[in-house]
Amino acid sequence: MSLLVVKDLCKRFGGLQAVDNVSFAVASGSIKALIGPNGAGKTTLFNLIFGALLPDSGQVWFDGKQTDGWKPHQVAAAGMARTFQHIRLFPKMSALDNIAVGRHVHSRAGFLASMLGLPWTRREQRAVREKALEIMRFLGVEELADGEATSLAYGQQRIVELGRALACEPKLLLLDEPAAGLNMRETSEMAKLIARIRDTGVTVLLVEHDMTLVMNISDEVLVLSYGEKIADDKPLAIQKHPEVIKVYLGEDDA
Amino acid sequence: MGRRRNLPIVALAMAVIAVQLLTAAAGKPQYLTQLTMAGYYSLVIVGLTLLMGYTGQISLGHAGFFAIGGYTSGLLTTYNLHPLIGQIPVSILQACGLLVSGKDLYGADLLVVRPWAACVVALLVTIGIAYLVGKPVLKLKGHYLAMATLGFGTIVYKVVLGSSLVGAADGISDIPAFPLFAGLVVTGKSALRAQNYYVAWGLVLGAMALLTNLIRSRVGRALRAIHGAEDAANAMGVDTGRYKLQMFVLSAALAALGGVFLTHYNGGIGPSEASVMKSVRYVAIVAVGGMANLWGALFMGVLLNFLSLRGSFGSYDDAVFGLILLAIMLFAPDGLLRAEFARRLPGLRRGQKAAP
Ligand SMILES: Nc1ncnc2c1ncn2[C@@H]1O[C@H](COP(=O)(O)OP(=O)(O)O)[C@@H](O)[C@H]1O
Ligand SMILES: [Mg+2]
């Protein structure tokens, strides 16, 4: 069963075909990696899937619904969450509050109920806080709860951003370079964490440059080059794929 | 839990009472007049603090909303419908008890809208206009948003200045008192000075209670998230466009509420209330209060408006607020009374510890 199906997706920026007729599927409960040289269109593809960009053509099907043309908050409500290549935490808010924002789609107090401070909104607030703390415990960072999120160390910020996405209790998690800027130890911990998240039943689509991480945890790997899909296969097959080798060697030559 | 949350509100209520007793004891009840007016201006300021400081959306047009509220209520409660008696719409309004008759200064018959009804209409009109203006304008960011709201403020100013219906440069005068309930009347009569001081500050207390609840809520967190990283907030499921619009409309409604009450208190309103300098003044007070600091903004708003109304700044009144804005932007763009300071005050901590 495919949780996400992308059909013939295209996106053009001026004269540049950033995403060129890309189709693929992500099986429920799996980890799929999206790799390719810088500028290949990976982040653009994420933005198209999430509704942050509108595709020129093509379709996105998520959990049985056609979601292209939806706004990001609608996609989030449908059960998708994401992290960003360049960390986008909320400044001047604690790590806990950052993660609590991820509970938005699972809580409902609006302006009026909140202003009146109705008892159920306070109960809901406590539940949100509890859930956010539970996620921080799962990630092993509960001691960071009260620290200002954007003042944390880089590796911790990545974890908090991941926690914020997990707080959405997503069916599908999009991770854009979750190990970028992390050292080797942090990277291998991140890999374990992603595998653990998959084990809780969350489907993962991730962009990553760290090949050890990608090959270790992915069930399938999709390779993009200049916006085009050049391979979509199991990790072992990808490593032997002639065109993939050419793309990566070619990049080294340049 | 409720006790701790309400502590600052209770403290404010006690301060309000203490100030009234002090002015009475010191034989200076006239101070209450300026404090009453400053209270009504505070309604604009606390709403704008949520919009600017928390949600990160600037408005240089809030004097416009204040004026729309005041002018609408002022016009409806002074526009004489007596010559139109017998016309169907007037008869319907009369049958619904929305009109009140009386005599003007020269003994001629008057038939005008009841202040209660006028107040409700003024708020609804403001909410409608804020919605129509906010919807397109809040798609803009930063100085584009500042310029667009400035444009709106300029239009309101020029319209009230140019319309003979609302007295053009003279504004509207002889606006009647606003009887509330249980004998409370919004009026500038000096015999009712203390009563009116409590009416104004009762409204401020109510607004503060609602808004402090709001900033600690799911919505408040979403608003701060929008301020910090709008795209990320949107990705977390926050309908950013809707939240910004709701906050804009709420702050406009608070401004209009202040406008309606101050207009009946003063018995008149003039175009200077709609001027861009007034909007700049509100923004300067929010900034000097600490941007995302509701209590700081309230305190600075009362202090500066009180001094301004007492004429302490002389003919440099507007210049003082311009200077404040300039200095804040140069030396403390996060505001003078920083949020860090506010967080140290009891009951204001953001990470509301769920006390039993
Ligand atoms: N919003 C945008 N506007 C214009 N060009 C863009 C935009 N986003 C990305 N691009 C361009 O599209 C190409 C693909 O970018 P991106 O998706 O970020 O690549 P990757 O994530 O694979 O490194 C790049 O050439 C980039 O400069
Ligand atoms: Mg990228």
XYZ file of C-alpha atoms and ligand atoms in Angstrom:
638
model
C 0.000 0.000 0.000
C 1.388 3.390 -0.959
C 0.888 6.240 1.480
C 2.257 8.822 -0.932
C 2.016 8.741 -4.709
C 3.597 11.438 -6.854
C 2.620 11.521 -10.519
C 4.416 13.437 -13.297
C 5.278 16.386 -11.057
C 6.851 19.406 -12.798
C 8.083 22.726 -11.473
C 9.887 25.443 -13.390
C 11.679 28.505 -11.984
C 12.234 30.930 -14.837
C 14.377 29.065 -17.317
C 15.231 26.273 -14.882
C 13.307 22.987 -14.795
C 13.760 22.317 -11.070
C 11.526 19.232 -10.999
C 11.064 17.429 -14.294
C 8.224 14.951 -14.620
C 8.950 13.042 -11.434
C 6.812 10.074 -10.392
C 7.292 7.755 -7.441
C 5.521 6.160 -4.507
C 6.319 5.688 -0.830
C 5.080 2.466 0.753
C 3.295 2.679 4.104
C 5.656 2.023 6.991
C 8.843 2.335 4.946
C 11.761 4.724 4.825
C 12.484 6.175 1.430
C 15.547 8.298 0.782
C 15.746 11.018 -1.826
C 19.320 11.700 -2.940
C 21.020 13.713 -5.618
C 23.621 16.445 -6.049
C 23.006 19.966 -4.740
C 20.445 21.773 -6.843
C 18.903 18.514 -8.066
C 15.462 19.686 -6.931
C 15.037 17.646 -3.741
C 13.868 20.505 -1.526
C 11.653 21.793 -4.326
C 10.063 18.355 -4.547
C 9.404 18.431 -0.779
C 7.831 21.869 -1.093
C 5.588 20.621 -3.896
C 4.480 17.606 -1.860
C 3.759 19.754 1.178
C 1.905 22.495 -0.660
C 4.503 25.176 0.037
C 4.871 25.455 -3.757
C 2.250 24.869 -6.434
C 3.249 22.383 -9.150
C 3.079 23.462 -12.795
C 1.608 20.070 -13.565
C 1.300 16.627 -12.073
C -0.459 15.219 -9.049
C 0.219 14.413 -5.413
C -1.843 11.724 -3.711
C -1.507 11.375 0.032
C -3.391 8.792 2.050
C -5.908 8.297 -0.743
C -6.598 12.003 -1.278
C -5.368 14.247 -4.063
C -3.557 16.981 -2.118
C -1.854 19.074 -4.804
C -3.208 22.609 -4.582
C -3.783 22.275 -0.829
C -2.191 24.754 1.568
C 0.515 23.444 3.929
C -1.785 23.687 6.967
C -4.330 21.521 5.192
C -1.673 18.989 4.254
C -0.494 19.004 7.878
C -4.024 18.394 9.098
C -4.238 15.426 6.731
C -1.289 13.835 8.551
C 1.973 15.011 6.994
C 4.772 16.751 8.891
C 8.179 18.062 7.876
C 11.486 19.472 8.972
C 13.468 22.029 7.041
C 16.906 21.907 5.434
C 17.671 25.229 7.095
C 16.295 24.809 10.617
C 13.105 26.833 11.071
C 12.503 26.823 14.805
C 10.430 29.564 16.406
C 12.766 32.077 18.066
C 12.024 33.526 21.529
C 10.093 30.381 22.402
C 11.216 27.501 24.579
C 12.004 24.123 23.067
C 8.875 22.802 24.753
C 6.689 25.550 23.285
C 8.193 24.884 19.863
C 7.191 21.259 20.109
C 3.794 22.235 21.525
C 3.076 24.144 18.295
C 3.273 20.755 16.609
C 0.175 19.752 18.610
C -1.830 22.429 16.821
C -3.759 20.049 14.577
C -4.593 17.826 17.540
C -6.062 20.576 19.700
C -8.891 22.969 18.990
C -9.113 25.994 21.314
C -9.877 29.024 19.126
C -9.790 32.768 19.864
C -13.002 32.977 21.851
C -12.565 29.890 24.026
C -8.931 30.833 24.672
C -9.722 34.413 25.663
C -12.427 33.222 28.032
C -9.979 30.676 29.453
C -12.709 28.023 29.486
C -11.829 25.065 31.710
C -11.592 22.629 28.787
C -9.010 24.840 27.076
C -6.830 24.621 30.192
C -7.187 20.866 30.297
C -6.272 20.787 26.635
C -3.224 22.978 27.352
C -2.052 20.584 30.037
C -2.501 17.636 27.693
C -0.499 19.456 24.989
C 2.288 20.116 27.451
C 2.300 16.504 28.629
C 2.468 15.209 25.070
C 5.278 17.615 24.194
C 7.241 16.453 27.245
C 6.596 12.840 26.319
C 8.078 13.468 22.881
C 11.114 15.185 24.408
C 11.578 12.122 26.605
C 11.300 9.836 23.584
C 14.019 11.897 21.912
C 16.093 11.965 25.096
C 16.145 15.770 25.344
C 13.640 16.543 28.106
C 16.273 18.541 29.991
C 16.179 21.091 27.141
C 12.460 21.799 27.608
C 12.739 25.292 29.100
C 15.738 26.502 27.077
C 15.170 28.946 24.242
C 15.033 26.725 21.172
C 17.128 28.880 18.855
C 19.929 29.220 21.425
C 20.513 25.452 21.587
C 23.438 23.675 19.970
C 22.922 22.852 16.319
C 22.461 19.129 16.896
C 19.924 19.802 19.633
C 18.037 22.201 17.386
C 17.735 19.460 14.762
C 16.311 17.130 17.413
C 13.832 19.752 18.649
C 12.710 20.408 15.091
C 12.234 16.688 14.636
C 10.247 16.637 17.891
C 8.036 19.436 16.631
C 7.237 17.384 13.517
C 6.609 14.268 15.611
C 4.201 16.218 17.789
C 1.918 16.314 14.743
C 1.711 12.521 15.068
C 2.118 12.343 11.313
C 1.463 9.391 9.055
C 4.205 10.661 6.768
C 7.308 12.504 7.928
C 9.402 14.503 5.447
C 12.944 15.158 6.659
C 15.104 17.533 4.616
C 18.750 16.760 5.393
C 18.210 15.813 9.056
C 21.923 15.129 9.556
C 23.259 18.262 7.859
C 25.721 20.013 10.164
C 25.870 17.093 12.606
C 29.106 15.342 13.590
C 29.619 11.602 13.057
C 28.311 10.529 16.440
C 25.257 12.773 16.173
C 24.645 11.502 12.654
C 24.572 7.877 13.702
C 22.260 8.767 16.588
C 19.989 10.568 14.170
C 19.952 7.449 11.968
C 18.919 5.288 14.920
C 16.259 7.798 15.867
C 14.776 7.811 12.373
C 14.675 4.002 12.374
C 12.948 4.082 15.773
C 10.401 6.548 14.467
C 9.707 4.258 11.520
C 9.265 1.394 13.988
C 6.456 3.331 15.685
C 4.572 3.128 12.388
C 5.494 6.464 10.809
C 6.378 6.455 7.116
C 9.496 8.505 6.340
C 10.687 10.293 3.218
C 14.081 11.889 3.735
C 16.624 13.892 1.798
C 20.160 13.144 2.913
C 23.732 13.424 1.696
C 25.259 11.073 4.255
C 25.445 7.832 2.257
C 26.098 5.580 5.262
C 22.915 6.859 6.882
C 20.933 6.512 3.665
C 22.136 3.007 2.838
C 21.738 1.771 6.426
C 18.181 2.744 7.142
C 16.371 3.184 3.820
C 14.096 0.599 2.277
C 14.239 2.394 -1.062
C 16.292 5.162 -2.618
C 15.179 7.654 -5.235
C 17.899 9.496 -7.159
C 17.314 12.909 -8.718
C 19.637 14.761 -11.061
C 18.807 18.124 -12.639
C 15.198 17.642 -11.609
C 14.870 14.247 -13.277
C 14.446 10.883 -11.647
C 17.333 8.670 -12.733
C 16.830 5.725 -10.388
C 14.355 4.375 -7.828
C 15.372 1.082 -6.246
C 16.643 -0.809 -3.212
C 19.850 0.581 -1.634
C 22.091 -2.254 -2.882
C 20.861 -1.893 -6.447
C 21.316 1.883 -6.273
C 24.968 1.481 -5.296
C 25.568 -0.500 -8.491
C 23.389 1.620 -10.753
C 25.632 2.881 -13.585
C 23.880 6.219 -14.057
C 23.926 6.954 -10.333
C 27.650 6.226 -10.183
C 28.171 8.529 -13.156
C 26.214 11.367 -11.527
C 28.116 11.079 -8.273
C 31.548 10.611 -9.894
C 30.748 13.421 -12.301
C 30.046 15.675 -9.343
C 33.388 14.723 -7.782
C 35.214 15.603 -11.004
C 33.686 19.061 -11.147
C -4.222 27.270 39.244
C -6.767 30.006 38.528
C -5.493 32.101 41.426
C -1.974 32.320 40.184
C -3.040 33.077 36.659
C -5.255 35.922 37.801
C -2.746 37.496 40.132
C -1.632 40.281 37.750
C -5.248 41.151 36.944
C -6.100 41.355 40.638
C -2.999 43.489 41.217
C -4.079 45.827 38.427
C -7.576 46.092 39.886
C -6.109 47.019 43.265
C -3.831 49.596 41.654
C -6.841 51.115 39.889
C -8.694 51.448 43.168
C -5.611 52.754 44.971
C -5.072 55.462 42.377
C -8.662 56.652 42.693
C -8.408 56.770 46.492
C -5.086 58.581 46.291
C -6.398 61.254 43.928
C -9.386 61.734 46.218
C -7.190 61.955 49.326
C -4.790 64.351 47.606
C -7.683 66.529 46.458
C -6.735 66.093 42.799
C -9.795 64.360 41.299
C -9.146 66.141 37.986
C -6.343 63.629 37.347
C -9.053 61.011 36.933
C -10.170 62.672 33.718
C -6.828 62.088 32.021
C -6.575 58.610 33.505
C -10.006 57.767 32.126
C -8.994 58.925 28.658
C -5.672 57.119 28.940
C -7.622 53.978 29.851
C -9.615 54.162 26.620
C -6.451 54.698 24.573
C -4.994 51.660 26.344
C -7.593 49.488 24.652
C -6.037 50.385 21.296
C -2.572 49.773 22.647
C -3.097 46.339 24.173
C -4.828 45.094 21.028
C -2.038 46.474 18.869
C 0.525 44.826 21.168
C -0.955 41.437 20.390
C -1.024 42.191 16.682
C 2.471 43.696 16.482
C 4.417 42.292 19.379
C 3.063 38.768 19.403
C 1.877 38.129 15.850
C 4.534 40.310 14.216
C 2.109 42.216 11.964
C 2.580 45.977 12.027
C -0.306 48.381 11.589
C 0.061 52.087 10.971
C -3.689 52.412 10.640
C -5.110 51.702 14.054
C -6.073 55.312 14.703
C -8.340 54.726 11.713
C -10.201 51.942 13.521
C -10.439 54.016 16.696
C -11.924 56.842 14.646
C -14.331 54.614 12.725
C -15.704 53.407 16.050
C -15.953 56.873 17.581
C -17.318 58.601 14.491
C -19.919 55.914 13.773
C -21.278 56.036 17.292
C -21.038 59.837 17.384
C -22.847 60.245 14.081
C -25.639 57.802 14.898
C -26.345 59.360 18.279
C -26.442 62.924 16.890
C -27.970 62.534 13.425
C -31.536 63.816 13.708
C -34.077 61.402 12.287
C -37.045 63.509 13.421
C -37.764 64.944 9.973
C -37.936 61.372 8.682
C -40.610 60.195 11.110
C -43.213 58.202 9.235
C -40.717 56.735 6.797
C -40.785 52.952 7.011
C -37.123 52.353 8.056
C -37.398 54.914 10.835
C -40.678 53.414 12.018
C -39.102 49.986 12.159
C -36.162 51.280 14.194
C -38.592 53.060 16.484
C -40.698 49.939 16.923
C -37.565 48.005 17.884
C -36.803 50.583 20.546
C -33.521 51.545 18.910
C -34.293 55.254 18.781
C -34.588 57.818 21.506
C -36.163 61.267 21.304
C -35.199 64.478 23.027
C -34.658 68.182 22.483
C -31.601 69.961 21.176
C -30.086 73.098 22.738
C -32.711 75.312 21.077
C -35.656 73.150 22.068
C -36.200 71.560 18.656
C -37.292 67.911 18.514
C -34.544 65.324 18.171
C -34.802 61.673 17.258
C -31.499 59.763 17.322
C -30.172 56.227 17.648
C -29.804 54.928 21.195
C -26.144 54.875 22.322
C -26.241 51.117 22.996
C -27.410 50.391 19.486
C -24.948 52.915 18.069
C -22.100 51.264 19.953
C -22.999 47.837 18.601
C -23.294 49.180 15.056
C -19.952 51.004 15.433
C -18.229 47.785 16.486
C -19.828 45.759 13.697
C -18.912 48.386 11.090
C -15.311 48.411 12.320
C -15.126 44.618 12.313
C -16.465 44.553 8.757
C -14.005 47.166 7.542
C -11.085 45.500 9.372
C -11.989 42.222 7.715
C -12.184 43.760 4.247
C -8.915 45.691 4.715
C -7.062 42.920 6.519
C -7.881 40.157 4.101
C -5.776 41.462 1.203
C -3.329 43.572 3.210
C -2.129 40.865 5.613
C -0.725 38.901 2.690
C 1.979 41.585 2.672
C 4.976 41.543 4.949
C 7.296 44.011 6.662
C 7.402 47.494 5.243
C 4.878 46.639 2.517
C 2.361 45.893 5.256
C 3.367 49.078 7.079
C 2.794 51.149 3.952
C -0.531 49.503 3.112
C -1.941 50.072 6.615
C -0.577 53.618 6.482
C -2.555 54.046 3.274
C -5.701 52.843 5.010
C -5.132 55.231 7.930
C -4.622 58.120 5.522
C -7.890 57.352 3.744
C -9.875 57.331 7.000
C -8.277 60.619 8.045
C -8.970 62.329 4.733
C -12.545 61.023 4.611
C -13.506 62.319 8.060
C -11.646 65.568 7.415
C -13.468 66.103 4.142
C -17.014 64.967 5.000
C -19.441 67.642 6.066
C -21.707 64.854 7.342
C -19.245 64.311 10.210
C -18.389 67.982 10.642
C -15.265 68.023 8.462
C -12.412 69.772 10.311
C -14.640 70.521 13.338
C -15.657 66.919 13.896
C -18.831 65.990 15.744
C -19.827 67.703 18.971
C -22.767 67.535 21.402
C -22.572 63.752 21.398
C -24.890 62.519 24.153
C -23.860 60.581 27.233
C -23.949 56.789 26.981
C -26.098 55.212 29.714
C -24.717 51.714 30.291
C -26.645 49.831 32.975
C -27.393 50.083 36.674
C -27.131 53.856 36.553
C -23.649 53.927 35.055
C -23.290 56.630 32.430
C -20.367 57.369 30.156
C -20.140 61.142 30.347
C -17.586 63.835 31.015
C -19.678 65.464 33.784
C -17.278 66.178 36.628
C -19.792 64.906 39.205
C -19.501 61.456 37.602
C -15.721 61.556 37.250
C -14.903 58.693 39.599
C -17.674 56.529 38.188
C -16.354 57.064 34.672
C -12.829 56.304 35.742
C -14.043 52.921 36.974
C -16.018 52.283 33.781
C -12.918 52.905 31.652
C -10.640 50.827 33.825
C -13.228 48.100 34.145
C -13.038 47.780 30.363
C -9.227 47.790 30.469
C -9.259 45.083 33.137
C -11.664 43.016 31.074
C -9.518 43.400 27.962
C -6.363 42.509 29.894
C -7.989 39.419 31.377
C -9.078 38.218 27.932
C -5.764 39.016 26.258
C -3.546 37.499 28.954
C -5.610 34.335 28.627
C -5.152 34.489 24.879
C -1.372 34.778 24.922
C -1.063 31.752 27.198
C -3.318 29.641 25.010
C -2.948 27.458 21.939
C -3.843 30.506 19.851
C -1.204 32.663 21.572
C 1.436 30.070 20.878
C 0.376 29.894 17.246
C 0.525 33.695 16.984
C 4.077 33.762 18.347
C 4.983 30.962 15.959
C 3.672 33.055 13.057
C 5.858 35.922 14.235
C 8.937 33.698 14.453
C 8.649 31.625 11.288
C 5.430 31.919 9.343
C 6.171 29.124 6.864
C 7.067 26.695 9.648
C 3.905 27.617 11.571
C 1.895 26.950 8.434
C 3.629 23.584 8.026
C 2.650 22.709 11.608
C -0.980 23.123 10.661
C -1.561 26.733 11.715
C -3.875 28.479 9.263
C -1.602 31.501 9.293
C -3.742 33.667 7.032
C -6.825 33.115 9.166
C -5.028 33.663 12.467
C -3.443 36.908 11.304
C -6.816 38.141 10.059
C -8.619 37.192 13.272
C -5.977 38.966 15.333
C -6.168 42.035 13.092
C -9.959 42.178 13.430
C -9.794 41.642 17.194
C -7.300 44.477 17.636
C -9.408 46.730 15.405
C -12.509 45.939 17.462
C -10.658 46.844 20.673
C -9.518 50.117 19.084
C -13.096 50.866 18.050
C -14.376 50.083 21.546
C -11.926 52.643 22.930
C -13.065 55.089 20.241
C -16.772 54.677 21.018
C -16.372 55.136 24.764
C -13.926 58.018 24.584
C -16.196 59.790 22.112
C -19.193 59.609 24.454
C -16.976 60.510 27.401
C -15.655 63.612 25.649
C -19.006 64.403 24.065
C -17.273 64.818 20.719
C -14.638 63.580 18.299
C -12.466 65.347 15.747
C -10.320 64.310 12.796
C -7.090 64.425 14.825
C -8.145 61.090 16.362
C -7.840 59.547 12.900
C -4.526 61.170 12.047
C -1.491 59.163 11.093
C 0.383 60.792 13.986
C -2.020 59.025 16.334
C -1.251 55.682 14.688
C 2.471 56.379 14.978
C 1.934 57.202 18.637
C 0.260 53.838 19.265
C 3.093 52.011 17.523
C 5.682 53.984 19.531
C 3.981 53.019 22.788
C 3.856 49.330 21.853
C 7.558 49.518 21.017
C 8.584 51.337 24.166
C 6.464 48.924 26.187
C 8.523 45.990 24.999
C 6.811 44.856 21.766
C 5.697 41.430 23.010
C 4.927 42.720 26.485
C 1.289 43.377 27.227
C 1.902 44.790 30.699
C 4.786 46.963 29.570
C 2.659 48.414 26.788
C -0.214 49.092 29.183
C 2.086 50.813 31.663
C 3.893 52.947 29.085
C 0.591 53.714 27.373
C -0.994 55.066 30.518
C 2.128 56.960 31.542
C 2.757 58.622 28.178
C -0.884 59.321 27.407
C -1.401 60.761 30.873
C 1.581 63.084 30.461
C 0.512 63.989 26.944
C -3.075 64.747 27.997
C -1.822 66.882 30.882
C 0.174 68.851 28.326
C 3.554 67.912 29.785
C 5.100 67.743 26.314
C 3.795 71.187 25.373
C 3.791 71.879 21.657
C 6.278 69.034 21.118
C 3.610 66.424 21.846
C 3.795 64.560 18.540
C 7.535 65.118 18.312
C 8.036 63.340 21.625
C 6.392 60.204 20.287
C 8.377 60.413 17.063
C 11.544 60.712 19.113
C 10.576 57.729 21.258
C 10.026 55.626 18.145
C 13.320 56.722 16.629
C 15.258 56.015 19.816
C 13.652 52.613 20.344
C 14.379 51.491 16.790
C 17.997 52.620 17.102
C 18.876 51.427 20.573
C 16.388 48.775 21.645
C 14.422 47.374 18.689
C 12.941 44.710 20.976
C 11.441 47.446 23.109
C 12.484 49.063 26.339
C 10.664 46.850 28.829
C 11.923 43.569 27.465
C 9.937 40.386 27.513
C 12.713 38.925 29.679
C 11.758 41.398 32.357
C 8.094 40.519 32.077
C 8.847 36.837 32.404
C 10.329 37.439 35.825
C 7.101 38.883 37.150
C 4.948 36.332 38.941
C 2.153 34.782 36.939
C 3.493 36.042 33.646
C 5.756 33.112 32.895
C 5.159 31.675 29.513
C 5.845 28.054 30.284
C 2.793 27.989 32.507
C 3.708 25.385 35.065
C 0.544 23.417 35.601
C 0.201 24.131 39.285
C -2.413 22.064 41.103
N 11.880 29.451 -4.777
C 12.779 29.301 -5.787
N 12.839 30.204 -6.793
C 13.711 30.063 -7.801
N 14.573 29.052 -7.917
C 14.573 28.120 -6.955
C 13.675 28.181 -5.846
N 13.903 27.122 -5.046
C 14.883 26.416 -5.639
N 15.290 27.005 -6.778
C 16.289 26.472 -7.712
O 15.851 25.185 -8.087
C 16.936 24.275 -8.124
C 16.678 23.140 -7.183
O 16.825 23.614 -5.858
P 16.572 22.703 -4.598
O 15.243 22.064 -4.745
O 16.792 23.520 -3.403
O 17.723 21.627 -4.732
P 18.279 20.575 -3.679
O 17.418 20.614 -2.482
O 18.233 19.291 -4.403
O 19.683 20.992 -3.390
C 18.182 25.077 -7.767
O 18.822 25.445 -8.971
C 17.642 26.261 -7.052
O 18.472 27.377 -7.225
Mg 17.809 21.067 -0.521
